[in-house]
Structure formats: C-alpha cells, structure tokens
Short mmCIF file of C-alpha atoms in Angstrom, two decimals:
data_model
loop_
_atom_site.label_atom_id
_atom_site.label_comp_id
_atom_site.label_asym_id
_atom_site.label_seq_id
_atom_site.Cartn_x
_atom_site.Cartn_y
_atom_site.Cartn_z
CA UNK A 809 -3.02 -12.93 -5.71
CA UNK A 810 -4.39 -11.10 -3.23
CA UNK A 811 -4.56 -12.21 0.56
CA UNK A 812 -8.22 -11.13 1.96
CA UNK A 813 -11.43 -12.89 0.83
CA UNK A 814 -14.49 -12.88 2.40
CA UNK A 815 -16.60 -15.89 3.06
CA UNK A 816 -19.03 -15.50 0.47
CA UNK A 817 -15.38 -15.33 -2.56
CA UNK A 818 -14.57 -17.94 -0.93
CA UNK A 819 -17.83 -19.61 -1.81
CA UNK A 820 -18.35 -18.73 -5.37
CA UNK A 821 -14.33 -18.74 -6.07
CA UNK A 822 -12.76 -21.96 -4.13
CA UNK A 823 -15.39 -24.40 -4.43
CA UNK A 824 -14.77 -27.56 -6.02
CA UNK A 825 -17.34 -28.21 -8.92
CA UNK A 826 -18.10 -31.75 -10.16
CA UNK A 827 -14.81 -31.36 -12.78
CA UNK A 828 -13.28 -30.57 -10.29
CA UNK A 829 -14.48 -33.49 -7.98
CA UNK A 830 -13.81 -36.05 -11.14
CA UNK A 831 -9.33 -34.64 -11.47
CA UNK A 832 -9.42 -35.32 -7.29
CA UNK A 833 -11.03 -38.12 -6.72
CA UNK A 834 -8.01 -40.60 -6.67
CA UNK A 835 -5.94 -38.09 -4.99
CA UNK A 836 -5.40 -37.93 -1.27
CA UNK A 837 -3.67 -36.52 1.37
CA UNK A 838 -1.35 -34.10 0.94
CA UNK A 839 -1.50 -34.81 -2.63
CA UNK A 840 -5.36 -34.02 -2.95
CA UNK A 841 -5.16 -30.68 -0.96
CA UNK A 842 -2.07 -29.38 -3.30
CA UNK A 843 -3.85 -30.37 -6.19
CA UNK A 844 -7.21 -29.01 -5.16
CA UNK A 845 -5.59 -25.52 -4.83
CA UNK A 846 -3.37 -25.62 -7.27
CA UNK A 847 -6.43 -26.10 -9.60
CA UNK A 848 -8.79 -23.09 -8.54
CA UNK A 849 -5.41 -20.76 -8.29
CA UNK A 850 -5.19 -21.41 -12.37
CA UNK A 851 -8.13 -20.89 -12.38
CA UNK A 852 -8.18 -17.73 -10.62
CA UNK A 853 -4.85 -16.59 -12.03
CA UNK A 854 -4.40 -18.73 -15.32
CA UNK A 855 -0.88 -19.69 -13.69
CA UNK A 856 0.67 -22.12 -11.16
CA UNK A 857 1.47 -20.03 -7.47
CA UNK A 858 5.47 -19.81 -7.71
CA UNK A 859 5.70 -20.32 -3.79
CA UNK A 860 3.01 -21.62 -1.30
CA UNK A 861 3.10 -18.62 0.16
CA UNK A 862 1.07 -17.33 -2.68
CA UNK A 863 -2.14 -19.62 -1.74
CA UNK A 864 -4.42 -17.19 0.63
CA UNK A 865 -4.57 -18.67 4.34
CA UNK A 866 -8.10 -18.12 4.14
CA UNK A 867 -8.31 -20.27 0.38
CA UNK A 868 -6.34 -23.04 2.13
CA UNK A 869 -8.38 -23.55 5.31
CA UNK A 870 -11.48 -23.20 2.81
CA UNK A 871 -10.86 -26.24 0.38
CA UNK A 872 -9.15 -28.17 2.99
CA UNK A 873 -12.55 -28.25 4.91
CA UNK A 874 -13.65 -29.33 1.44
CA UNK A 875 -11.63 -31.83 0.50
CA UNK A 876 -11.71 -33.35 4.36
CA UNK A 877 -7.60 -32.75 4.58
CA UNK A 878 -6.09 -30.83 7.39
CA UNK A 879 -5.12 -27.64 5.99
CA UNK A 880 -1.34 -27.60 7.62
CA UNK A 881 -0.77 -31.21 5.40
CA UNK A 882 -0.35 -27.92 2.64
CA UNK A 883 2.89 -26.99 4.13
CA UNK A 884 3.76 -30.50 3.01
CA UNK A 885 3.20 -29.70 -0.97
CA UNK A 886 5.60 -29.12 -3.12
CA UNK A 887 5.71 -26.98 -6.20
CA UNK A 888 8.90 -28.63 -8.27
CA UNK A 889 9.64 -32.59 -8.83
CA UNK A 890 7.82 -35.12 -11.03
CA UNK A 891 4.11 -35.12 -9.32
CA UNK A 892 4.18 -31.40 -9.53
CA UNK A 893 4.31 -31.70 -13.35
CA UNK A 894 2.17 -34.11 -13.78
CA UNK A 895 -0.50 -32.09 -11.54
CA UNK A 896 -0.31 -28.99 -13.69
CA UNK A 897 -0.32 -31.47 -17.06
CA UNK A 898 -3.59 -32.23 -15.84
CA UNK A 899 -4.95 -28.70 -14.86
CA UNK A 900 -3.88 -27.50 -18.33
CA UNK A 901 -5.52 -30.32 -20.34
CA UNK A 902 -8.32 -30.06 -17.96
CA UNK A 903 -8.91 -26.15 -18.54
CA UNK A 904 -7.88 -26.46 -22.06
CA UNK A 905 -4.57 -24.42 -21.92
CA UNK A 906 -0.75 -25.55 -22.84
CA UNK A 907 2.85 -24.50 -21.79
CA UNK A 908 4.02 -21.12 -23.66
CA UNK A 909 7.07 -21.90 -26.13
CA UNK A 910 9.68 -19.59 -27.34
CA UNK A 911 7.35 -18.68 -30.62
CA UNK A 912 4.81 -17.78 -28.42
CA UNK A 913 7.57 -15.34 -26.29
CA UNK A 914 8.44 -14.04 -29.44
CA UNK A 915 4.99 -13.55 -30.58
CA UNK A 916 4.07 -11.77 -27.09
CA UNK A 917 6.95 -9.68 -27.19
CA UNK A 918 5.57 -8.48 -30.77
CA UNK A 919 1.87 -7.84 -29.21
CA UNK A 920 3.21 -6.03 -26.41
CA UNK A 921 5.62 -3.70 -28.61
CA UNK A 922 2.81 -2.94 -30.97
CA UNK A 923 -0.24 -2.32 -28.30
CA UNK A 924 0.86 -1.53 -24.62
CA UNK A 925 4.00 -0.21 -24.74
CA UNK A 926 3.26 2.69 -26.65
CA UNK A 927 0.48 3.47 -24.07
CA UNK A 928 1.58 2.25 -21.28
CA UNK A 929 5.13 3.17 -19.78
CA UNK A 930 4.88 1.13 -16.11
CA UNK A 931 6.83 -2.20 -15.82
CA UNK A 932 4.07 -3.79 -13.64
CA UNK A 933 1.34 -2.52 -16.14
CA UNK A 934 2.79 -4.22 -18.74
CA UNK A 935 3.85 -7.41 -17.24
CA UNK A 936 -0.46 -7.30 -15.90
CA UNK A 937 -0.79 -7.00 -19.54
CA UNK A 938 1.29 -9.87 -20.73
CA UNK A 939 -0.25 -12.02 -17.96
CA UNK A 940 -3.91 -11.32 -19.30
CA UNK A 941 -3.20 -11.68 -22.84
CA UNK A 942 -1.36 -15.36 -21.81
CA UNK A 943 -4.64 -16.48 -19.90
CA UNK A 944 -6.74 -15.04 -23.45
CA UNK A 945 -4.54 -17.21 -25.31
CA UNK A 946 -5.03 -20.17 -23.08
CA UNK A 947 -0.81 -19.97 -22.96
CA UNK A 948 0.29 -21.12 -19.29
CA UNK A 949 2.88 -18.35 -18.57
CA UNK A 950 6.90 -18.62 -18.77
CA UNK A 951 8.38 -18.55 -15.89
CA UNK A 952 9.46 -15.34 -14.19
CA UNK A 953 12.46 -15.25 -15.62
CA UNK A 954 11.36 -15.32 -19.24
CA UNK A 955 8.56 -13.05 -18.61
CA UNK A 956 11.60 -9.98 -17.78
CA UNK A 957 13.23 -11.34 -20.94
CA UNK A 958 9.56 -11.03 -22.96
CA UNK A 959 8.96 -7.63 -21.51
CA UNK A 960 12.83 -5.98 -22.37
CA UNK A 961 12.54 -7.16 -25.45
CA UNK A 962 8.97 -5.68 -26.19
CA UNK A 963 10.72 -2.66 -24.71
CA UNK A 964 13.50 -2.90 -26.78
CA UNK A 965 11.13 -3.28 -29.83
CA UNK A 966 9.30 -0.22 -29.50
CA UNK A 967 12.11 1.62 -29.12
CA UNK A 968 13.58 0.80 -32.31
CA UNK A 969 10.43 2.08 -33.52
CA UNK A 970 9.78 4.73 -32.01
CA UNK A 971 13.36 5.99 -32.63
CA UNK A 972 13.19 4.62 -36.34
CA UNK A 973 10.02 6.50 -37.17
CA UNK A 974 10.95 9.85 -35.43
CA UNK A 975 14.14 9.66 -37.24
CA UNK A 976 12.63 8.93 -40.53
CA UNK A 977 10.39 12.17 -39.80
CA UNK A 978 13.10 14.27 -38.84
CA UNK A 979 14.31 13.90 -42.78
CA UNK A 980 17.88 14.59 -43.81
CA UNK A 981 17.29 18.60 -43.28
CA UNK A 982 15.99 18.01 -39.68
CA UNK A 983 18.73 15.56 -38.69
CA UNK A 984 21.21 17.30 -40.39
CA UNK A 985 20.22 20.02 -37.63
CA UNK A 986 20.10 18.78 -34.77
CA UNK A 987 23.92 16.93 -35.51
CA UNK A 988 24.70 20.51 -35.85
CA UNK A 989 24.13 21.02 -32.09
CA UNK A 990 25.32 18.27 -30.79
CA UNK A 991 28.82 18.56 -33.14
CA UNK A 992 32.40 19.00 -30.68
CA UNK A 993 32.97 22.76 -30.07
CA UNK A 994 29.46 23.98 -30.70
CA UNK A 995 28.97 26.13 -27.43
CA UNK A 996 26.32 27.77 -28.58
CA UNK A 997 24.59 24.11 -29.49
CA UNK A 998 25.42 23.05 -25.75
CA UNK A 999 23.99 26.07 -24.46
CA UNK A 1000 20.80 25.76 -25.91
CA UNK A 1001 20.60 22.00 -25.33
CA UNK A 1002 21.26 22.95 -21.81
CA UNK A 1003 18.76 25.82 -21.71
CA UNK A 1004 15.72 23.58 -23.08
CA UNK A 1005 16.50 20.57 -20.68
CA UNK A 1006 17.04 22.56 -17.48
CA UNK A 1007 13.40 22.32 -15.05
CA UNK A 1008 11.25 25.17 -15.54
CA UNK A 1009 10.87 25.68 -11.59
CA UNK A 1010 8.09 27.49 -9.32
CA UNK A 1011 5.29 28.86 -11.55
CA UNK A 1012 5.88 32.35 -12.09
CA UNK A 1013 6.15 35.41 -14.29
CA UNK A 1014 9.24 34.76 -14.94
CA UNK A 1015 9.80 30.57 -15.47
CA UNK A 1016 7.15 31.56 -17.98
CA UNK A 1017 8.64 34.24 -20.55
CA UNK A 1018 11.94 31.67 -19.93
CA UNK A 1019 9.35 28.43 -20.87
CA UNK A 1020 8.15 30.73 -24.10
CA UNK A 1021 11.69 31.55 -24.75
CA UNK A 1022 12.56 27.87 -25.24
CA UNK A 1023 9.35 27.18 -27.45
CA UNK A 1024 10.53 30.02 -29.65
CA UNK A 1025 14.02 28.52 -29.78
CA UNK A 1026 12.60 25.06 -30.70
CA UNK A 1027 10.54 26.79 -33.19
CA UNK A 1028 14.00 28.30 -34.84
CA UNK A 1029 15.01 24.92 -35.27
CA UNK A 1030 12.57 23.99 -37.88
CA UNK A 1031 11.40 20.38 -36.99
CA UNK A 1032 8.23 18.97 -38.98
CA UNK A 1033 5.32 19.48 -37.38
CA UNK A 1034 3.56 16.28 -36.08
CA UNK A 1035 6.66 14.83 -35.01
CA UNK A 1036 5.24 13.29 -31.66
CA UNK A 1037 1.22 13.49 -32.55
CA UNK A 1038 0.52 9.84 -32.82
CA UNK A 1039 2.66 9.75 -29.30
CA UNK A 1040 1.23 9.65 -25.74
CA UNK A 1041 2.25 12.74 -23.70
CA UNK A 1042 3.51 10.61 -21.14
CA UNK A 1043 5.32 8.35 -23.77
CA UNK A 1044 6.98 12.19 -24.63
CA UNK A 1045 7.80 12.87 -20.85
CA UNK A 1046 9.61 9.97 -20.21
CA UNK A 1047 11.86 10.65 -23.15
CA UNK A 1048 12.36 14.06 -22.11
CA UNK A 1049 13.21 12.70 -18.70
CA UNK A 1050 15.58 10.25 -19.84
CA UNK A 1051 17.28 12.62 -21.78
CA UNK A 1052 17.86 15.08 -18.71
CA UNK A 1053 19.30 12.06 -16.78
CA UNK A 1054 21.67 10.76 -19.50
CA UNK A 1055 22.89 14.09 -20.40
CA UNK A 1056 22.66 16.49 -17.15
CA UNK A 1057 21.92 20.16 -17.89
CA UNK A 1058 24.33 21.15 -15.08
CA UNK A 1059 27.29 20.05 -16.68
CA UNK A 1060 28.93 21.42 -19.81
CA UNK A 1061 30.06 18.12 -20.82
CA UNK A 1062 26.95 16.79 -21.12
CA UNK A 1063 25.56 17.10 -24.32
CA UNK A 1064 28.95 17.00 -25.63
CA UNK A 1065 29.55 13.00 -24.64
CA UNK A 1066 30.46 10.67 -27.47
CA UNK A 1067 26.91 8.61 -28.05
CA UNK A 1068 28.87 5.68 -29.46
CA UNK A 1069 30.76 5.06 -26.10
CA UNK A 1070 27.57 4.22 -24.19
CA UNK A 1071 25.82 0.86 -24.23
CA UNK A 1072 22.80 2.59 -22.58
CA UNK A 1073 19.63 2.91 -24.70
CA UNK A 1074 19.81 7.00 -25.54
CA UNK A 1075 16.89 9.07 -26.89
CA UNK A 1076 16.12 10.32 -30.25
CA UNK A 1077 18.71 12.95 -30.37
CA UNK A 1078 21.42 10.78 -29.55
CA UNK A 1079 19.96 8.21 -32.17
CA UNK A 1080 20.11 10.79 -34.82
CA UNK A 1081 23.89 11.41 -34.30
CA UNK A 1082 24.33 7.55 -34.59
CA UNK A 1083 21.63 6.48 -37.19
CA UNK A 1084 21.09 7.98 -40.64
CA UNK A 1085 17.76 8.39 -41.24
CA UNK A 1086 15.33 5.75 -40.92
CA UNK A 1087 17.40 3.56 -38.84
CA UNK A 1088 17.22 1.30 -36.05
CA UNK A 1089 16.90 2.60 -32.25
CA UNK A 1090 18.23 0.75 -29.49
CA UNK A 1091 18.86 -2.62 -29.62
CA UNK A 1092 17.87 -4.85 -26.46
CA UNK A 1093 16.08 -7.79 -27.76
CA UNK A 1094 16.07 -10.14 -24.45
CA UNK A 1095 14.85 -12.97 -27.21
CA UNK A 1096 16.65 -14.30 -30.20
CA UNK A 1097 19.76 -16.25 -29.41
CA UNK A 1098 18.77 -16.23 -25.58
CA UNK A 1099 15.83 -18.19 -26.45
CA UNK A 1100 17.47 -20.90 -27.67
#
C-alpha cells in the first residue's frame, strides 16, 4: 500500500461509515484502533497488512483521531493469535468475502496460465494480477507463501503449453530437423545454432547483411509458418533470451549439452530433443501434492 495520502484520501478512504461504526462499537483500546484499520486496509487492499508497518502513518493518526484512541496504542496490535482471527472472521463476513482454499489456488493458477501469463512476462505484474482477480472473487488471499507457489505453478502451466503446442506445430518433419542440429558431432548444427543466438551488435551495414544472413538460414530450415503468431513478441524474446543464457553462443559446448541432465526448465528446442511431438513442456507445478 502506498505511504503518502493527502488529507482529503484520507477523508473519502479512512473514514469509518455507520457499518463500520456498528463491527467497533464494543471494541476498545488497542483492540478498537487495530480493528478499525485493519477493516478499511481490506477494504482498500481486499487483504489483511502482513506487518504493521504496512498501515500508512498518516492512515493511523487519521482513524485514531476517529476512533478517540491514541494512535501509538497501534504499536500495541498484533497481527497473529486468536483475536487476530477472529477480527478478520468478522471483516470477511462483514464485506462478504471468505478464506481462499487449495481449489481455489488451483483454480487461480489455471486463470493465470490461461490469461496473464501469456501476455504478461513480469513476476510483480502477475502476482498484481492474482491479487485483483482474488478481491473480484471476494477470495481473501493465501498467504505469501502460497501466492509464489500459485504463481510457479501458473508459470509452470503455460509452459507446458506453450512448449506442447509449438511442438505439436513443429510436426514430425520439423522436429525431426531441428534434432538434426542439435545431434553429438554435428559441427555444422553447432555452428549455426551459435551463429543465430550470438547479439547482432551496433546497427550497421554490416550486423545487417549478418541479421539477413541468419533469416535466410532459418528460412533453409523449413519451419511452418505461424509458428509463434498467436505469441506476444515479448513472450518470443524472453525465450530467445533464455535460450542464449542456458546454452551460451561463446562456447562450443553449448548447444551440444545433454538436455536430460538439467532440471532447469529449457526452451522449445531443447523440449523437442526430449518430447515427441505434442508433449508436455516443463514441469514445475508448485500445487498438487504440495497443497496437501
């Protein structure tokens, strides 16, 4: 949440309404101030703040005044225990939300796999994205912890995907291909690998006739056209990228590495050399028997 709010956020964010007044009113204290903004940060967030620290200074001092409790008895609040729970019971029956449960993980790791990650590639993008569709679901958030596990496995379900359905359009002839360069004692194979991997450099006369070069190699290679066209460019980019870091164009070993010694997610060329056609991609999950 962010820190800075002016008076007049304050004012149409923090106030307590007459629901609000009704869930306080036999609170007091320490316990009244915790409560009060504990109530208008789910509000503001649809989750519980996982430290104090999280509370603006400025949202503090504000219902504090309200509620007619010093705003330093906040320090005294705690976030875990018995009377914690029972305060965000109430806030979620009150705002008509419930605790998230390892369907709804699963299902969320499903939405996300399906409609962000293929659009969206940045970790904190995502996890905004699971956070909103949790507060459109009236679902109160797993913790941190199960949120990474939600988001690696969404990542790890669009990846099988991905590398399923690019696989399945390479077809046996395309596949059968590219094995061909990647097979042991294939210099020429390596080479070109190499050659299409390595950074095109400074803009120039000549990074250009080598950039057309590579096209015109890729061409000789015969994929199907359309392979990527349902793909976001940067979805493409990030593959390529991974690709260069897993298998380095500056070393001849490289592209030569034996796929099925690495427990690292690879790209679609090293899925081809492991996967016939139309098989599963990499496999990180985060769910299943974790959940339970």
């Amino acid at each position: 949440m962010r820190q800075e709010w002016s008076p007049e956020e304050l004012l149409a964010n923090w106030t307590l309404v007459d629901g609000d007044w009704d869930l306080v009113a036999n609170k007091s204290g320490t316990t009244r101030l915790g409560f009060s903004l504990s109530l208008k940060f789910f509000e503001l967030e649809g989750r519980f703040p996982d430290v104090l620290e999280e509370v603006p200074p400025a949202a503090v001092e504000y219902v504090a005044d309200l509620v007619k409790v010093p705003a330093t008895d906040f320090a005294k609040y705690t976030l875990v225990g018995r009377t914690a729970e029972y305060h965000r019971k109430q806030i979620r029956e009150a705002l008509g939300f419930r605790p998230s449960t390892v369907a709804d993980e699963k299902a969320l790791a499903e939405w996300l796999a399906v409609e962000v990650c293929p659009v969206e590639l940045v970790e904190d993008r995502q996890r905004e994205a699971l956070l909103v569709e949790c507060r459109a679901r009236k679902i109160e958030p797993p913790g941190r912890t199960r949120v990474e596990k939600v988001l690696v496995a969404a990542r790890g379900k669009w990846e099988k995907t991905f590398c399923a359905r690019t696989i399945g359009r390479l077809g046996q002839a395309g596949t059968a291909r590219l094995l061909s360069l990647v097979a042991e004692d294939n210099e020429a194979g390596t080479a070109l690998l190499a050659a299409l991997k390595r950074d095109p450099g400074a803009v120039g006369l000549d990074s250009l006739l080598t950039e057309i070069t590579k096209l015109n190699d890729v061409c000789k290679l015969g994929l199907p056209d359309g392979l990527f066209t349902d793909c976001s460019e940067k979805l493409v980019a990030a593959w390529r990228a991974r690709a260069i870091k897993m298998y380095p164009s500056d070393s001849g070993q490289g592209a030569r590495r034996d796929v099925n010694a690495r427990s690292t997610p690879a790209p679609v060329r090293a899925r081809a050399r492991q996967h016939p056609a139309g098989a599963a991609g990499p496999g990180r999950t985060g769910l299943g028997e974790e959940a339970h």
